[in-house]
Tab-separated table of C-alpha atoms in Angstrom:
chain	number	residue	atom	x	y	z
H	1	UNK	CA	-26.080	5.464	-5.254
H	2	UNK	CA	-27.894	3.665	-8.119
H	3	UNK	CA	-27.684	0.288	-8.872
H	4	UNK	CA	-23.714	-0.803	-9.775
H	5	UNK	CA	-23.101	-3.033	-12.953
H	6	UNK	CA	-19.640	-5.084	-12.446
H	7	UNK	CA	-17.687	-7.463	-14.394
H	8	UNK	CA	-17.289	-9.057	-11.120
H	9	UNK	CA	-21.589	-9.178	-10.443
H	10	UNK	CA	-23.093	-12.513	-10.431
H	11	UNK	CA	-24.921	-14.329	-7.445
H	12	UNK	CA	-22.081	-15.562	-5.774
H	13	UNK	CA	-19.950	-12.334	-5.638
H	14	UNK	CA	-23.799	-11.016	-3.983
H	15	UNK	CA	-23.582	-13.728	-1.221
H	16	UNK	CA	-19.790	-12.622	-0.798
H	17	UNK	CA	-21.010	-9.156	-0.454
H	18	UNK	CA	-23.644	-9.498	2.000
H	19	UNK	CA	-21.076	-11.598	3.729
H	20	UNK	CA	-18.870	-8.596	4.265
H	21	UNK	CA	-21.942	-6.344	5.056
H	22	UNK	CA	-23.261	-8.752	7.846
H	23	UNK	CA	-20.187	-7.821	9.725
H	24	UNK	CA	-20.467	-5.454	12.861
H	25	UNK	CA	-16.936	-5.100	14.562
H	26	UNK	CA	-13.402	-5.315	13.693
H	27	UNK	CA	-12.537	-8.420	15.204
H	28	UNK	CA	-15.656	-9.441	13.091
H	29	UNK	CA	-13.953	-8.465	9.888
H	30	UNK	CA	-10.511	-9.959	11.246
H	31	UNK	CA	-12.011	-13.507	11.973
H	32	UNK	CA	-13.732	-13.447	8.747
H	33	UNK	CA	-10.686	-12.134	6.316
H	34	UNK	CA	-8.619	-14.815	8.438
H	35	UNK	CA	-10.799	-17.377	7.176
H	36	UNK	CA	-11.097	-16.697	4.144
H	37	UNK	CA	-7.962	-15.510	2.540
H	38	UNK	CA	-4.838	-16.782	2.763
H	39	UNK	CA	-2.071	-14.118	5.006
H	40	UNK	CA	-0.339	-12.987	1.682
H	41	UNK	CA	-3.629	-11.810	-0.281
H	42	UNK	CA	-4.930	-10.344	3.167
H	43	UNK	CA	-1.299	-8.053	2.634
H	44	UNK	CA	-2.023	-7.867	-0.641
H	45	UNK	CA	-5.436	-6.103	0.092
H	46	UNK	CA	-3.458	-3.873	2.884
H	47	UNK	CA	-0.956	-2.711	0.825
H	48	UNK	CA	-3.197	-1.806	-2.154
H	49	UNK	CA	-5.111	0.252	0.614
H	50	UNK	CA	-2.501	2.187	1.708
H	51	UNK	CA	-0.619	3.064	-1.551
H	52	UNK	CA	-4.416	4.207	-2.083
H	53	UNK	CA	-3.473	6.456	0.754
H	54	UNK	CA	-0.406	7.535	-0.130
H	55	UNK	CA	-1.199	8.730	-3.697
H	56	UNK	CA	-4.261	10.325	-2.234
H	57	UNK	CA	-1.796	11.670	0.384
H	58	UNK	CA	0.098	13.102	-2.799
H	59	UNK	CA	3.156	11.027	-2.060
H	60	UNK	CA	5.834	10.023	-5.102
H	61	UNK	CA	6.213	6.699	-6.123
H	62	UNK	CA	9.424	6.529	-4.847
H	63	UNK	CA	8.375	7.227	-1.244
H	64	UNK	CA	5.020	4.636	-1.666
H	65	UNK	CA	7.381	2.081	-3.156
H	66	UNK	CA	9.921	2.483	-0.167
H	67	UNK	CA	7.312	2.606	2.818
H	68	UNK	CA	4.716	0.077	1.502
H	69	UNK	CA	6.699	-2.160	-0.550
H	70	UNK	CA	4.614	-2.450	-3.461
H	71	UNK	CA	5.935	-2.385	-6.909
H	72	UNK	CA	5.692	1.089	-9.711
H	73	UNK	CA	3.470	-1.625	-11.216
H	74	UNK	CA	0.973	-1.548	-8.005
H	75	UNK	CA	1.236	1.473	-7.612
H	76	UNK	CA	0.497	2.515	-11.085
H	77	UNK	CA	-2.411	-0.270	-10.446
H	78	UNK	CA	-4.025	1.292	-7.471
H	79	UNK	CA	-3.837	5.121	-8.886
H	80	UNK	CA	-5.530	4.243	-12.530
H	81	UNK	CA	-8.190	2.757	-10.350
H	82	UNK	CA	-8.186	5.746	-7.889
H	83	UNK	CA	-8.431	7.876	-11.393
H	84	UNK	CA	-10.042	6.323	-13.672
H	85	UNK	CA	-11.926	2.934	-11.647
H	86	UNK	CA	-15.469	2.498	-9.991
H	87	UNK	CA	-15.097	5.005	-6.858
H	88	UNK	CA	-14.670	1.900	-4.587
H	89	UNK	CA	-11.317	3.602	-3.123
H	90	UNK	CA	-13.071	7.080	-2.907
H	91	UNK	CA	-16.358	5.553	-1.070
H	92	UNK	CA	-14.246	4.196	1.668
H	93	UNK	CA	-11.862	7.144	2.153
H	94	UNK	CA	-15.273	9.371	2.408
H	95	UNK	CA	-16.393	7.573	5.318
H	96	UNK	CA	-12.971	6.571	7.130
H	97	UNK	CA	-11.004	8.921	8.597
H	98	UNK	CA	-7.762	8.419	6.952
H	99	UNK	CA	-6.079	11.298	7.094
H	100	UNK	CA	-4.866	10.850	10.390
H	101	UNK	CA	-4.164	7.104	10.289
């Protein structure tokens, strides 16, 4: 993968990065995102993951909306950037195995 241009790039979102990449374990990631986020934007992050799943899962709205919580407005959030974003969802559901989680 080639180099990524972002809205988001500057120096500090690079020190945030290699932050996150420095991390080895779970509990690593757990300490860390405990830290550093407040509980509500850590379920924030959670849910956006797993309506992620869901659509790519092929589930309706209806069913994402009941079992996750998130609003049609999330949801329709999460699959224009599943469609249409910068991969990130794809990358990570290429190298998890989500299927059976």
């Amino acid at each position: 993968m080639g180099e990524y241009n972002s809205k988001l790039e500057s120096k500090e979102m690079d020190f945030l990065c290699d932050a996150i990449l420095s991390l080895q374990t779970r509990e690593e990631v757990y300490r860390f995102f405990e830290d550093i986020c407040t509980i509500n934007e850590i379920k924030d992050l959670e849910q956006r993951l797993q309506v992620a799943k869901m659509l790519k899962q092929k589930k309706t709205y209806l069913d994402i909306a009941s079992v996750t919580g998130a609003s049609t407005a999330t949801i329709s959030r999460v699959n224009r950037a599943l469609n249409y974003g910068s991969d990130g969802y794809n990358i990570v559901f290429e190298r998890i195995n989500w299927k059976d989680k």
